[in-house]
Amino acid sequence: MGVIGVDHVQLAMPVGGEGEARAFYATLLDLAEFEKPEALKAKGGVWFAAGINQIHLGIEDKFSPAKKAHPGLLVRDIMLLAKKLEKAGSPVTWDENLPHYRRFYSEDPFGNRLEFLEPIPLADDA
């Protein structure tokens, strides 16, 4: 009994946003898209694998981006990712308020807030 982990995070997007979602999440972030179950395909949206977890983007008719609520995504080579996002025109806002992590906030093409984090190795780990 009890929660043992997180299977997926659901983010909303506007009707017809699947192409933009693929361009951002699959192409820019290099996440693998995987096929939604047949029973859910008619609802639209797109799903991606993020390590052992998943990011689901679902259609919301009266879409409004999540400006505060967000997933925190662990990454390797955060500096390279920040440059890649900036080059693609995505905002990158660094935040140094979490000890032992390099991190920044950005947005997907729909304006949903995303947090990217990379642990800073401790001196003993180097």
Short mmCIF file of N, CA and C in Angstrom, two decimals:
data_model
loop_
_atom_site.label_atom_id
_atom_site.label_comp_id
_atom_site.label_asym_id
_atom_site.label_seq_id
_atom_site.Cartn_x
_atom_site.Cartn_y
_atom_site.Cartn_z
N MET A 1 0.85 -1.19 0.00
CA MET A 1 0.00 0.00 0.00
C MET A 1 0.88 1.23 0.00
N GLY A 2 0.46 2.25 -0.71
CA GLY A 2 1.19 3.51 -0.72
C GLY A 2 1.76 3.85 -2.08
N VAL A 3 2.08 5.10 -2.28
CA VAL A 3 2.66 5.57 -3.54
C VAL A 3 4.10 5.06 -3.64
N ILE A 4 4.46 4.51 -4.78
CA ILE A 4 5.81 3.97 -4.95
C ILE A 4 6.61 4.70 -6.03
N GLY A 5 6.00 5.68 -6.69
CA GLY A 5 6.74 6.42 -7.71
C GLY A 5 5.79 7.24 -8.58
N VAL A 6 6.34 7.82 -9.62
CA VAL A 6 5.57 8.61 -10.57
C VAL A 6 5.66 7.92 -11.93
N ASP A 7 4.51 7.61 -12.51
CA ASP A 7 4.47 6.98 -13.82
C ASP A 7 4.58 8.01 -14.94
N HIS A 8 3.81 9.09 -14.82
CA HIS A 8 3.83 10.11 -15.87
C HIS A 8 3.39 11.46 -15.34
N VAL A 9 3.70 12.48 -16.13
CA VAL A 9 3.23 13.83 -15.88
C VAL A 9 2.37 14.20 -17.08
N GLN A 10 1.21 14.80 -16.83
CA GLN A 10 0.31 15.23 -17.90
C GLN A 10 0.40 16.74 -18.04
N LEU A 11 0.65 17.20 -19.25
CA LEU A 11 0.62 18.61 -19.58
C LEU A 11 -0.45 18.83 -20.63
N ALA A 12 -1.03 20.00 -20.65
CA ALA A 12 -2.07 20.31 -21.62
C ALA A 12 -1.47 21.06 -22.81
N MET A 13 -2.18 20.96 -23.92
CA MET A 13 -1.83 21.71 -25.12
C MET A 13 -3.10 21.99 -25.89
N PRO A 14 -3.06 22.96 -26.81
CA PRO A 14 -4.27 23.28 -27.58
C PRO A 14 -4.54 22.23 -28.66
N VAL A 15 -5.75 22.23 -29.14
CA VAL A 15 -6.15 21.35 -30.24
C VAL A 15 -5.20 21.56 -31.42
N GLY A 16 -4.74 20.46 -32.01
CA GLY A 16 -3.87 20.53 -33.18
C GLY A 16 -2.41 20.79 -32.88
N GLY A 17 -2.00 20.70 -31.61
CA GLY A 17 -0.62 21.02 -31.24
C GLY A 17 0.36 19.86 -31.33
N GLU A 18 -0.07 18.72 -31.85
CA GLU A 18 0.81 17.54 -31.87
C GLU A 18 2.12 17.78 -32.62
N GLY A 19 2.07 18.46 -33.74
CA GLY A 19 3.29 18.72 -34.51
C GLY A 19 4.29 19.57 -33.74
N GLU A 20 3.79 20.62 -33.10
CA GLU A 20 4.67 21.47 -32.28
C GLU A 20 5.23 20.69 -31.10
N ALA A 21 4.39 19.83 -30.51
CA ALA A 21 4.85 19.01 -29.39
C ALA A 21 5.97 18.08 -29.83
N ARG A 22 5.81 17.46 -30.98
CA ARG A 22 6.86 16.56 -31.50
C ARG A 22 8.14 17.34 -31.79
N ALA A 23 8.02 18.51 -32.39
CA ALA A 23 9.20 19.31 -32.71
C ALA A 23 9.97 19.68 -31.43
N PHE A 24 9.25 20.00 -30.37
CA PHE A 24 9.90 20.40 -29.12
C PHE A 24 10.39 19.21 -28.32
N TYR A 25 9.48 18.31 -27.96
CA TYR A 25 9.81 17.22 -27.05
C TYR A 25 10.67 16.14 -27.70
N ALA A 26 10.35 15.76 -28.94
CA ALA A 26 11.12 14.70 -29.60
C ALA A 26 12.39 15.26 -30.23
N THR A 27 12.26 16.31 -31.02
CA THR A 27 13.42 16.82 -31.76
C THR A 27 14.35 17.63 -30.87
N LEU A 28 13.82 18.60 -30.14
CA LEU A 28 14.67 19.49 -29.34
C LEU A 28 15.15 18.83 -28.05
N LEU A 29 14.24 18.17 -27.32
CA LEU A 29 14.63 17.53 -26.06
C LEU A 29 15.10 16.10 -26.23
N ASP A 30 14.94 15.54 -27.42
CA ASP A 30 15.40 14.18 -27.74
C ASP A 30 14.69 13.10 -26.91
N LEU A 31 13.39 13.31 -26.66
CA LEU A 31 12.60 12.29 -25.98
C LEU A 31 11.96 11.38 -27.03
N ALA A 32 11.83 10.12 -26.71
CA ALA A 32 11.23 9.17 -27.64
C ALA A 32 9.71 9.21 -27.54
N GLU A 33 9.07 9.41 -28.68
CA GLU A 33 7.61 9.35 -28.70
C GLU A 33 7.20 7.88 -28.69
N PHE A 34 6.10 7.59 -28.01
CA PHE A 34 5.57 6.24 -28.12
C PHE A 34 4.07 6.31 -28.33
N GLU A 35 3.56 5.27 -28.91
CA GLU A 35 2.17 5.24 -29.34
C GLU A 35 1.21 5.15 -28.16
N LYS A 36 0.18 5.99 -28.22
CA LYS A 36 -0.86 5.96 -27.21
C LYS A 36 -1.69 4.69 -27.39
N PRO A 37 -2.31 4.19 -26.34
CA PRO A 37 -3.21 3.05 -26.48
C PRO A 37 -4.35 3.37 -27.46
N GLU A 38 -4.77 2.39 -28.21
CA GLU A 38 -5.79 2.57 -29.23
C GLU A 38 -7.03 3.29 -28.69
N ALA A 39 -7.45 2.95 -27.50
CA ALA A 39 -8.67 3.53 -26.91
C ALA A 39 -8.53 5.03 -26.63
N LEU A 40 -7.29 5.55 -26.58
CA LEU A 40 -7.07 6.97 -26.26
C LEU A 40 -6.65 7.81 -27.47
N LYS A 41 -6.36 7.19 -28.60
CA LYS A 41 -5.87 7.92 -29.77
C LYS A 41 -6.85 8.98 -30.26
N ALA A 42 -8.13 8.69 -30.23
CA ALA A 42 -9.13 9.63 -30.76
C ALA A 42 -9.17 10.94 -29.98
N LYS A 43 -8.66 10.95 -28.76
CA LYS A 43 -8.66 12.16 -27.95
C LYS A 43 -7.56 13.13 -28.35
N GLY A 44 -6.64 12.69 -29.23
CA GLY A 44 -5.52 13.53 -29.63
C GLY A 44 -4.43 13.53 -28.58
N GLY A 45 -3.45 14.35 -28.79
CA GLY A 45 -2.32 14.42 -27.87
C GLY A 45 -1.19 13.51 -28.31
N VAL A 46 -0.12 13.53 -27.54
CA VAL A 46 1.07 12.74 -27.85
C VAL A 46 1.81 12.42 -26.55
N TRP A 47 2.44 11.25 -26.52
CA TRP A 47 3.15 10.80 -25.32
C TRP A 47 4.63 10.59 -25.63
N PHE A 48 5.47 10.87 -24.62
CA PHE A 48 6.91 10.72 -24.76
C PHE A 48 7.48 9.98 -23.56
N ALA A 49 8.56 9.25 -23.78
CA ALA A 49 9.28 8.58 -22.71
C ALA A 49 10.36 9.53 -22.20
N ALA A 50 10.47 9.63 -20.88
CA ALA A 50 11.50 10.44 -20.23
C ALA A 50 12.18 9.54 -19.22
N GLY A 51 13.16 8.77 -19.68
CA GLY A 51 13.76 7.76 -18.81
C GLY A 51 12.73 6.69 -18.54
N ILE A 52 12.54 6.33 -17.28
CA ILE A 52 11.54 5.32 -16.94
C ILE A 52 10.15 5.94 -16.76
N ASN A 53 10.07 7.25 -16.84
CA ASN A 53 8.81 7.97 -16.68
C ASN A 53 8.30 8.44 -18.04
N GLN A 54 7.15 9.07 -18.02
CA GLN A 54 6.53 9.52 -19.26
C GLN A 54 6.02 10.95 -19.11
N ILE A 55 5.97 11.65 -20.25
CA ILE A 55 5.33 12.95 -20.33
C ILE A 55 4.21 12.81 -21.33
N HIS A 56 2.98 13.06 -20.88
CA HIS A 56 1.81 12.99 -21.75
C HIS A 56 1.35 14.41 -22.04
N LEU A 57 1.14 14.72 -23.29
CA LEU A 57 0.54 16.00 -23.67
C LEU A 57 -0.85 15.71 -24.18
N GLY A 58 -1.83 16.27 -23.49
CA GLY A 58 -3.23 16.04 -23.83
C GLY A 58 -3.90 17.31 -24.31
N ILE A 59 -4.92 17.13 -25.12
CA ILE A 59 -5.67 18.24 -25.68
C ILE A 59 -6.61 18.82 -24.63
N GLU A 60 -6.61 20.13 -24.54
CA GLU A 60 -7.54 20.84 -23.66
C GLU A 60 -8.25 21.89 -24.51
N ASP A 61 -9.57 21.75 -24.64
CA ASP A 61 -10.34 22.66 -25.51
C ASP A 61 -10.16 24.12 -25.13
N LYS A 62 -10.29 24.44 -23.87
CA LYS A 62 -10.09 25.81 -23.41
C LYS A 62 -8.70 25.90 -22.78
N PHE A 63 -7.70 25.71 -23.63
CA PHE A 63 -6.32 25.61 -23.17
C PHE A 63 -5.81 26.89 -22.51
N SER A 64 -5.11 26.69 -21.41
CA SER A 64 -4.40 27.75 -20.72
C SER A 64 -3.10 27.13 -20.21
N PRO A 65 -1.94 27.67 -20.54
CA PRO A 65 -0.68 27.05 -20.13
C PRO A 65 -0.48 27.08 -18.62
N ALA A 66 0.23 26.07 -18.13
CA ALA A 66 0.61 26.00 -16.72
C ALA A 66 1.81 26.91 -16.51
N LYS A 67 1.62 28.01 -15.81
CA LYS A 67 2.69 28.98 -15.59
C LYS A 67 3.45 28.75 -14.29
N LYS A 68 2.85 28.05 -13.33
CA LYS A 68 3.50 27.77 -12.05
C LYS A 68 3.76 26.27 -11.88
N ALA A 69 2.70 25.46 -12.02
CA ALA A 69 2.85 24.02 -11.92
C ALA A 69 3.75 23.55 -13.07
N HIS A 70 4.63 22.58 -12.79
CA HIS A 70 5.58 22.15 -13.82
C HIS A 70 6.23 20.83 -13.45
N PRO A 71 6.71 20.10 -14.47
CA PRO A 71 7.55 18.94 -14.16
C PRO A 71 8.99 19.41 -13.98
N GLY A 72 9.72 18.72 -13.14
CA GLY A 72 11.15 18.95 -12.97
C GLY A 72 11.88 17.82 -13.68
N LEU A 73 12.60 18.12 -14.73
CA LEU A 73 13.23 17.11 -15.57
C LEU A 73 14.74 17.05 -15.31
N LEU A 74 15.22 15.90 -14.88
CA LEU A 74 16.65 15.71 -14.67
C LEU A 74 17.33 15.55 -16.02
N VAL A 75 18.47 16.21 -16.18
CA VAL A 75 19.17 16.19 -17.47
C VAL A 75 20.66 15.96 -17.27
N ARG A 76 21.32 15.55 -18.35
CA ARG A 76 22.78 15.52 -18.42
C ARG A 76 23.20 16.67 -19.32
N ASP A 77 24.28 17.32 -18.98
CA ASP A 77 24.84 18.43 -19.76
C ASP A 77 23.83 19.57 -19.90
N ILE A 78 23.48 20.14 -18.77
CA ILE A 78 22.47 21.20 -18.73
C ILE A 78 22.90 22.44 -19.52
N MET A 79 24.19 22.72 -19.56
CA MET A 79 24.66 23.89 -20.31
C MET A 79 24.39 23.73 -21.81
N LEU A 80 24.63 22.54 -22.33
CA LEU A 80 24.36 22.26 -23.74
C LEU A 80 22.87 22.38 -24.04
N LEU A 81 22.04 21.83 -23.15
CA LEU A 81 20.60 21.92 -23.34
C LEU A 81 20.13 23.38 -23.31
N ALA A 82 20.65 24.17 -22.39
CA ALA A 82 20.27 25.59 -22.32
C ALA A 82 20.61 26.30 -23.62
N LYS A 83 21.79 26.05 -24.15
CA LYS A 83 22.19 26.67 -25.43
C LYS A 83 21.28 26.22 -26.56
N LYS A 84 20.94 24.95 -26.58
CA LYS A 84 20.07 24.39 -27.62
C LYS A 84 18.68 25.03 -27.57
N LEU A 85 18.15 25.18 -26.37
CA LEU A 85 16.83 25.80 -26.21
C LEU A 85 16.87 27.28 -26.61
N GLU A 86 17.90 27.99 -26.16
CA GLU A 86 18.02 29.41 -26.52
C GLU A 86 18.13 29.59 -28.03
N LYS A 87 18.91 28.74 -28.67
CA LYS A 87 19.07 28.81 -30.12
C LYS A 87 17.73 28.59 -30.84
N ALA A 88 16.88 27.75 -30.25
CA ALA A 88 15.56 27.46 -30.83
C ALA A 88 14.53 28.54 -30.47
N GLY A 89 14.93 29.52 -29.67
CA GLY A 89 14.02 30.60 -29.31
C GLY A 89 13.24 30.38 -28.04
N SER A 90 13.58 29.34 -27.28
CA SER A 90 12.90 29.09 -26.00
C SER A 90 13.57 29.88 -24.89
N PRO A 91 12.79 30.39 -23.94
CA PRO A 91 13.39 31.15 -22.84
C PRO A 91 14.19 30.24 -21.92
N VAL A 92 15.25 30.76 -21.35
CA VAL A 92 16.05 30.05 -20.36
C VAL A 92 16.28 31.01 -19.20
N THR A 93 15.74 30.67 -18.03
CA THR A 93 15.87 31.49 -16.84
C THR A 93 16.54 30.67 -15.75
N TRP A 94 17.78 31.00 -15.48
CA TRP A 94 18.56 30.25 -14.48
C TRP A 94 18.07 30.57 -13.08
N ASP A 95 18.18 29.59 -12.19
CA ASP A 95 17.78 29.74 -10.79
C ASP A 95 18.80 29.00 -9.94
N GLU A 96 19.39 29.71 -8.98
CA GLU A 96 20.43 29.13 -8.13
C GLU A 96 19.94 28.87 -6.71
N ASN A 97 18.65 28.80 -6.51
CA ASN A 97 18.09 28.67 -5.16
C ASN A 97 17.99 27.25 -4.65
N LEU A 98 18.38 26.25 -5.42
CA LEU A 98 18.31 24.87 -4.98
C LEU A 98 19.73 24.33 -4.84
N PRO A 99 20.19 24.13 -3.61
CA PRO A 99 21.56 23.67 -3.41
C PRO A 99 21.82 22.35 -4.13
N HIS A 100 23.03 22.20 -4.61
CA HIS A 100 23.53 20.97 -5.22
C HIS A 100 22.95 20.67 -6.61
N TYR A 101 22.31 21.68 -7.23
CA TYR A 101 21.77 21.50 -8.58
C TYR A 101 22.07 22.73 -9.42
N ARG A 102 22.36 22.50 -10.70
CA ARG A 102 22.28 23.56 -11.70
C ARG A 102 20.86 23.42 -12.25
N ARG A 103 20.17 24.55 -12.39
CA ARG A 103 18.81 24.42 -12.91
C ARG A 103 18.37 25.70 -13.59
N PHE A 104 17.42 25.51 -14.51
CA PHE A 104 16.79 26.64 -15.16
C PHE A 104 15.35 26.28 -15.50
N TYR A 105 14.59 27.33 -15.76
CA TYR A 105 13.20 27.18 -16.19
C TYR A 105 13.10 27.57 -17.65
N SER A 106 12.20 26.93 -18.35
CA SER A 106 11.92 27.27 -19.73
C SER A 106 10.43 27.03 -19.96
N GLU A 107 10.02 27.06 -21.21
CA GLU A 107 8.62 26.81 -21.58
C GLU A 107 8.59 25.95 -22.83
N ASP A 108 7.55 25.13 -22.92
CA ASP A 108 7.33 24.40 -24.17
C ASP A 108 6.66 25.35 -25.16
N PRO A 109 6.38 24.93 -26.38
CA PRO A 109 5.82 25.86 -27.37
C PRO A 109 4.43 26.39 -27.01
N PHE A 110 3.80 25.79 -26.01
CA PHE A 110 2.46 26.20 -25.61
C PHE A 110 2.46 27.10 -24.39
N GLY A 111 3.66 27.36 -23.84
CA GLY A 111 3.79 28.23 -22.67
C GLY A 111 3.77 27.50 -21.35
N ASN A 112 3.75 26.15 -21.36
CA ASN A 112 3.82 25.39 -20.12
C ASN A 112 5.21 25.50 -19.52
N ARG A 113 5.28 25.78 -18.22
CA ARG A 113 6.56 25.91 -17.52
C ARG A 113 7.24 24.55 -17.39
N LEU A 114 8.54 24.51 -17.62
CA LEU A 114 9.36 23.32 -17.46
C LEU A 114 10.60 23.67 -16.65
N GLU A 115 10.98 22.80 -15.73
CA GLU A 115 12.20 22.97 -14.95
C GLU A 115 13.19 21.89 -15.36
N PHE A 116 14.43 22.30 -15.60
CA PHE A 116 15.49 21.37 -15.96
C PHE A 116 16.55 21.42 -14.87
N LEU A 117 16.96 20.25 -14.37
CA LEU A 117 17.91 20.17 -13.26
C LEU A 117 19.03 19.19 -13.58
N GLU A 118 20.23 19.53 -13.12
CA GLU A 118 21.37 18.63 -13.19
C GLU A 118 22.08 18.67 -11.84
N PRO A 119 22.23 17.51 -11.20
CA PRO A 119 22.93 17.50 -9.91
C PRO A 119 24.37 17.97 -10.07
N ILE A 120 24.85 18.74 -9.10
CA ILE A 120 26.25 19.16 -9.07
C ILE A 120 27.00 18.11 -8.25
N PRO A 121 28.01 17.49 -8.84
CA PRO A 121 28.75 16.47 -8.08
C PRO A 121 29.39 17.08 -6.84
N LEU A 122 29.31 16.36 -5.74
CA LEU A 122 29.97 16.79 -4.52
C LEU A 122 31.47 16.59 -4.69
N ALA A 123 32.26 17.33 -3.93
CA ALA A 123 33.73 17.27 -4.05
C ALA A 123 34.22 15.83 -3.89
N ASP A 124 33.60 15.05 -3.00
CA ASP A 124 34.03 13.67 -2.76
C ASP A 124 33.70 12.76 -3.94
N ASP A 125 32.73 13.16 -4.80
CA ASP A 125 32.32 12.35 -5.93
C ASP A 125 33.22 12.55 -7.15
N ALA A 126 34.02 13.60 -7.14
CA ALA A 126 34.82 13.93 -8.33
C ALA A 126 36.00 13.01 -8.49
#
